[in-house]
mmCIF file of C-alpha atoms in Angstrom:
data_model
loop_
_atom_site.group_PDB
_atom_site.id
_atom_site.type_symbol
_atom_site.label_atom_id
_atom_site.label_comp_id
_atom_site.label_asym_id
_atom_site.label_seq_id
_atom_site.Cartn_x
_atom_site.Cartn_y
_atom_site.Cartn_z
ATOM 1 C CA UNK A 1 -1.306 10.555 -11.459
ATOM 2 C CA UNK A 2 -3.843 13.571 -11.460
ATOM 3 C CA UNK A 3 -5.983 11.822 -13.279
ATOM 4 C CA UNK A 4 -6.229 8.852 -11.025
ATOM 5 C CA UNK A 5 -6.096 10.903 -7.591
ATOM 6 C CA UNK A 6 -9.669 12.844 -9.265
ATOM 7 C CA UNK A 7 -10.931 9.280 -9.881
ATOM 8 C CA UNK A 8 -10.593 8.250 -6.528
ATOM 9 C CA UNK A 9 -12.053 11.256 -4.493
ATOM 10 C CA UNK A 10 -14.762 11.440 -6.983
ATOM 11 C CA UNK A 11 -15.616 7.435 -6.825
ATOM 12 C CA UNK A 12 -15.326 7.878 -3.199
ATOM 13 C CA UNK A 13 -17.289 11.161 -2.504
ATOM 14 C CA UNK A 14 -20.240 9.716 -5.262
ATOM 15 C CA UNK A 15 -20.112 6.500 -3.152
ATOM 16 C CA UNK A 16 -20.446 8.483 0.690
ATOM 17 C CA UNK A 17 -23.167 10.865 -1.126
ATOM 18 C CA UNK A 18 -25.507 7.691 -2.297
ATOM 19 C CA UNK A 19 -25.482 6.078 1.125
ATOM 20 C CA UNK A 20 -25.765 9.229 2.928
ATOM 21 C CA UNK A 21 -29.601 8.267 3.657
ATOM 22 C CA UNK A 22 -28.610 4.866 5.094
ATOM 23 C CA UNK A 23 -29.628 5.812 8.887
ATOM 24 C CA UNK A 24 -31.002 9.153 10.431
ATOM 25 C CA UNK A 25 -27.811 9.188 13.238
ATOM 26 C CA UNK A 26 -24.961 9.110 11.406
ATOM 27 C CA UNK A 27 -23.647 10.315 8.381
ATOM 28 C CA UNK A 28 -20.975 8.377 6.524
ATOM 29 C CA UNK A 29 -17.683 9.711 7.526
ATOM 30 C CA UNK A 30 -14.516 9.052 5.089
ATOM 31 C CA UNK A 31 -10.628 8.308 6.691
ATOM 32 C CA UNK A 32 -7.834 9.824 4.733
ATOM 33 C CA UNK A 33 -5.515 6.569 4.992
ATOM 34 C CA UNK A 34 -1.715 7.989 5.359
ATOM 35 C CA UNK A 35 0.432 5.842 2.850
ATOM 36 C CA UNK A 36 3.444 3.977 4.682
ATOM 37 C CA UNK A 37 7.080 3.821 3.806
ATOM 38 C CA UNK A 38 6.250 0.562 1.826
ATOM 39 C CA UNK A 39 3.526 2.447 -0.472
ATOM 40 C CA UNK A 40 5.150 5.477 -0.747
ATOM 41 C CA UNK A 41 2.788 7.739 -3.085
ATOM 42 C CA UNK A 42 -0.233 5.411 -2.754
ATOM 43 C CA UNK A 43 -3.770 7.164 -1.541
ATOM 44 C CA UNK A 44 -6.532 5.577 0.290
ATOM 45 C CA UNK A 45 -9.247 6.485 1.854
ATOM 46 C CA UNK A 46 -11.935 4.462 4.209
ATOM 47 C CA UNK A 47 -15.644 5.311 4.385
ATOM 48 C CA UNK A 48 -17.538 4.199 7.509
ATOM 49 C CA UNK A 49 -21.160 4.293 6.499
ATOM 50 C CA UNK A 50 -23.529 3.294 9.150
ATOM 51 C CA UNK A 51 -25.629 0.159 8.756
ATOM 52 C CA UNK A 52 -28.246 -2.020 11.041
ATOM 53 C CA UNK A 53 -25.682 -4.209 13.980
ATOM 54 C CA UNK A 54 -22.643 -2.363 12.270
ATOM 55 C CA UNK A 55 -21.034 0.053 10.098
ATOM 56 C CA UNK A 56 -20.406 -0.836 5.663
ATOM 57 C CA UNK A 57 -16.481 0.199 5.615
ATOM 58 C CA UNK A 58 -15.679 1.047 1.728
ATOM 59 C CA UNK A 59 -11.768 0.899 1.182
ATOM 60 C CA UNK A 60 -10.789 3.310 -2.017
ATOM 61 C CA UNK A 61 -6.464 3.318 -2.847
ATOM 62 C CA UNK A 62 -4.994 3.931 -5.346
ATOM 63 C CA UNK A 63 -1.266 4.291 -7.154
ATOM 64 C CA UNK A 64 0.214 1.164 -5.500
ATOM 65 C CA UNK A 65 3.297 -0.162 -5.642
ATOM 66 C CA UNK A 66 4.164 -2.426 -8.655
ATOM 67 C CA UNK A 67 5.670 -4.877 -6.379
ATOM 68 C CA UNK A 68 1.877 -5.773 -4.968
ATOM 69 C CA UNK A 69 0.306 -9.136 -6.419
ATOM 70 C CA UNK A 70 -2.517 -8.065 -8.765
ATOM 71 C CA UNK A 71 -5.186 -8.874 -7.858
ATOM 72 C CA UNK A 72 -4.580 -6.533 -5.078
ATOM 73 C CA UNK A 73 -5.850 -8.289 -1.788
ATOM 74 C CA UNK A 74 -5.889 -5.999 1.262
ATOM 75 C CA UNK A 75 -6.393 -7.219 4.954
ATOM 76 C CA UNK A 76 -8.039 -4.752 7.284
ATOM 77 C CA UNK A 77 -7.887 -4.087 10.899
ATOM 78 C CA UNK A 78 -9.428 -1.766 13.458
ATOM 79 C CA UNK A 79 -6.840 -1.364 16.389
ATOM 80 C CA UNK A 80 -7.099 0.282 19.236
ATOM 81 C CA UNK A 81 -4.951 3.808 19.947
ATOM 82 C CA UNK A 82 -3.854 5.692 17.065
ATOM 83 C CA UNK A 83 -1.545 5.336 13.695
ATOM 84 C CA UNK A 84 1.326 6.866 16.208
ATOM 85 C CA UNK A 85 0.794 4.078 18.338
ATOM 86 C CA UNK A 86 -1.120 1.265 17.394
ATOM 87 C CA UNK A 87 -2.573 -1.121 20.472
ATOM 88 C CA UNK A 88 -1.178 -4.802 20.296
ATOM 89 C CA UNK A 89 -4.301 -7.094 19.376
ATOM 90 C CA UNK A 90 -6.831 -5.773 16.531
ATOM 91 C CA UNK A 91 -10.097 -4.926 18.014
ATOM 92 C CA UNK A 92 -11.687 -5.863 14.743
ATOM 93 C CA UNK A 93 -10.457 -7.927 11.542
ATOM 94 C CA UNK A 94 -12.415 -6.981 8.377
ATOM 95 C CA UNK A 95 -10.726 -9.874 6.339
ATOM 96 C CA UNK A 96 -14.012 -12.090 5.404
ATOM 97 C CA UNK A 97 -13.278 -10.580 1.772
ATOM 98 C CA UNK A 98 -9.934 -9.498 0.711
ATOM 99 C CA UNK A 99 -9.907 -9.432 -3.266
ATOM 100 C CA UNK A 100 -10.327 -5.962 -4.472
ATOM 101 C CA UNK A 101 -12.468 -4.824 -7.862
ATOM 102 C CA UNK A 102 -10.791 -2.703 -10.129
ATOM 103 C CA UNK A 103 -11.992 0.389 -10.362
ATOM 104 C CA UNK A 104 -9.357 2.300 -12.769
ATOM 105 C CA UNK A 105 -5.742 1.875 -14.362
ATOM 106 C CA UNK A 106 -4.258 1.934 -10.743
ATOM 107 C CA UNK A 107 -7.406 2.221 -8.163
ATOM 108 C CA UNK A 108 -8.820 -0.544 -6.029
ATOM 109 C CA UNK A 109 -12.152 -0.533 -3.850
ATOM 110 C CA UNK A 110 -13.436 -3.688 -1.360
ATOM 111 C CA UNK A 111 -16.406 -3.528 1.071
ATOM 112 C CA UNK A 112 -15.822 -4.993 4.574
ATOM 113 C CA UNK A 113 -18.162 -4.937 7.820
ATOM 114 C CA UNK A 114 -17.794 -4.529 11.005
ATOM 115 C CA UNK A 115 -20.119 -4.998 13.763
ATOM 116 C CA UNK A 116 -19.334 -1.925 15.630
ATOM 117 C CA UNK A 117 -21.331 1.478 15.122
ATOM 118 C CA UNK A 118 -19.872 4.446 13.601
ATOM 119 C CA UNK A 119 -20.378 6.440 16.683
ATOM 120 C CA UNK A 120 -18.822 3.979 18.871
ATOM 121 C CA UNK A 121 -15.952 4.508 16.975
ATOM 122 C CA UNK A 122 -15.549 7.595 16.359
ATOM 123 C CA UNK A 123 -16.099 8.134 20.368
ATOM 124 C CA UNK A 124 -13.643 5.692 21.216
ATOM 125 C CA UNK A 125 -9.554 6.098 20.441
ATOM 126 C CA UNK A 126 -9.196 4.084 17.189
ATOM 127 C CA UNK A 127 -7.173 3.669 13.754
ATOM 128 C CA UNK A 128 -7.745 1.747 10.825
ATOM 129 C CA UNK A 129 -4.849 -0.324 9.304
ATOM 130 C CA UNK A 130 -4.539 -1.518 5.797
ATOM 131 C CA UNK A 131 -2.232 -4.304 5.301
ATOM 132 C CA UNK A 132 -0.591 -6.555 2.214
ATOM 133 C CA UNK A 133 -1.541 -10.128 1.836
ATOM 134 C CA UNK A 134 1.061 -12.589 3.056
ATOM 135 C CA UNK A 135 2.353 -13.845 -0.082
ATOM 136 C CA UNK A 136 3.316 -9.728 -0.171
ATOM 137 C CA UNK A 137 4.983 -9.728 3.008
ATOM 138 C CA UNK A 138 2.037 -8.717 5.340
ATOM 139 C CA UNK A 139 2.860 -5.468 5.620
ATOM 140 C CA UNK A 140 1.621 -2.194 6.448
ATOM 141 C CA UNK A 141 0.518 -0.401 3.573
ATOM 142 C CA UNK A 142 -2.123 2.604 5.298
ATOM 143 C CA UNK A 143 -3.334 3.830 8.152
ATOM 144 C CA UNK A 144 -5.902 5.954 9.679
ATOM 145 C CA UNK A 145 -7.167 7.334 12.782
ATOM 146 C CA UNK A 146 -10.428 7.011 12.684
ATOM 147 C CA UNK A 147 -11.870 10.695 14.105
#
């Protein structure tokens, strides 16, 4: 488990390093994604990496439960208020692509968009959710407050 938890920071810090130069304002940030009750001892982590009309948002977890489909498909959503207490409608869905590439023995990654900037964001009162697919249930796997 080690192993794959050094993967993962290290495929994720490489990743936020090499797009650091994508815009003079704002430097990728990365989202330590808190692992729900149904993924207990998964990590995740989301990188918001600024982009022209948007931010790139790189999705990194790892150790999931066996009981998730493989492929592992994730759906993503940006909701207003925070992982305590999540508003009622998504202010963005990230679900144009949902497959995930394998990246190790038991780590995912998928790039979404969003058309909302990183500093709008990270200004506003927001947290990133990471759900299953529905054939899995459609539940809550991660979330994040995006700060």
């Amino acid at each position: 488990m080690k192993k794959i938890a050094c993967l993962f920071v290290m495929i994720g810090f490489l990743f936020g390093a090499a797009l650091a130069g994508a815009t003079e304002k704002a430097q990728p940030k990365q989202i330590t994604l808190k692992a729900s009750h149904f993924n207990a001892g998964a990590i995740g982590s989301a990188t918001f990496v600024p982009v022209a009309k948007g931010c790139e948002v790189v999705f990194n977890v790892a150790n999931l439960q066996p009981w998730l489909e493989r492929p592992i498909r994730i759906y993503t959503f940006i909701y207003p208020g925070s992982c305590e207490k999540l508003g009622k409608k998504p202010a963005y869905e990230m679900n144009d692509t949902v497959t995930t590439d394998r990246v190790g023995k038991n780590a995912w990654r998928v790039n979404k968009k969003i058309p909302a900037s990183l500093d709008g964001l990270l200004a506003g009162h927001y947290a990133v959710v990471v759900r299953s697919s529905p054939s899995d249930g459609n539940r809550d796997l991660f979330c994040g407050d995006i700060r």
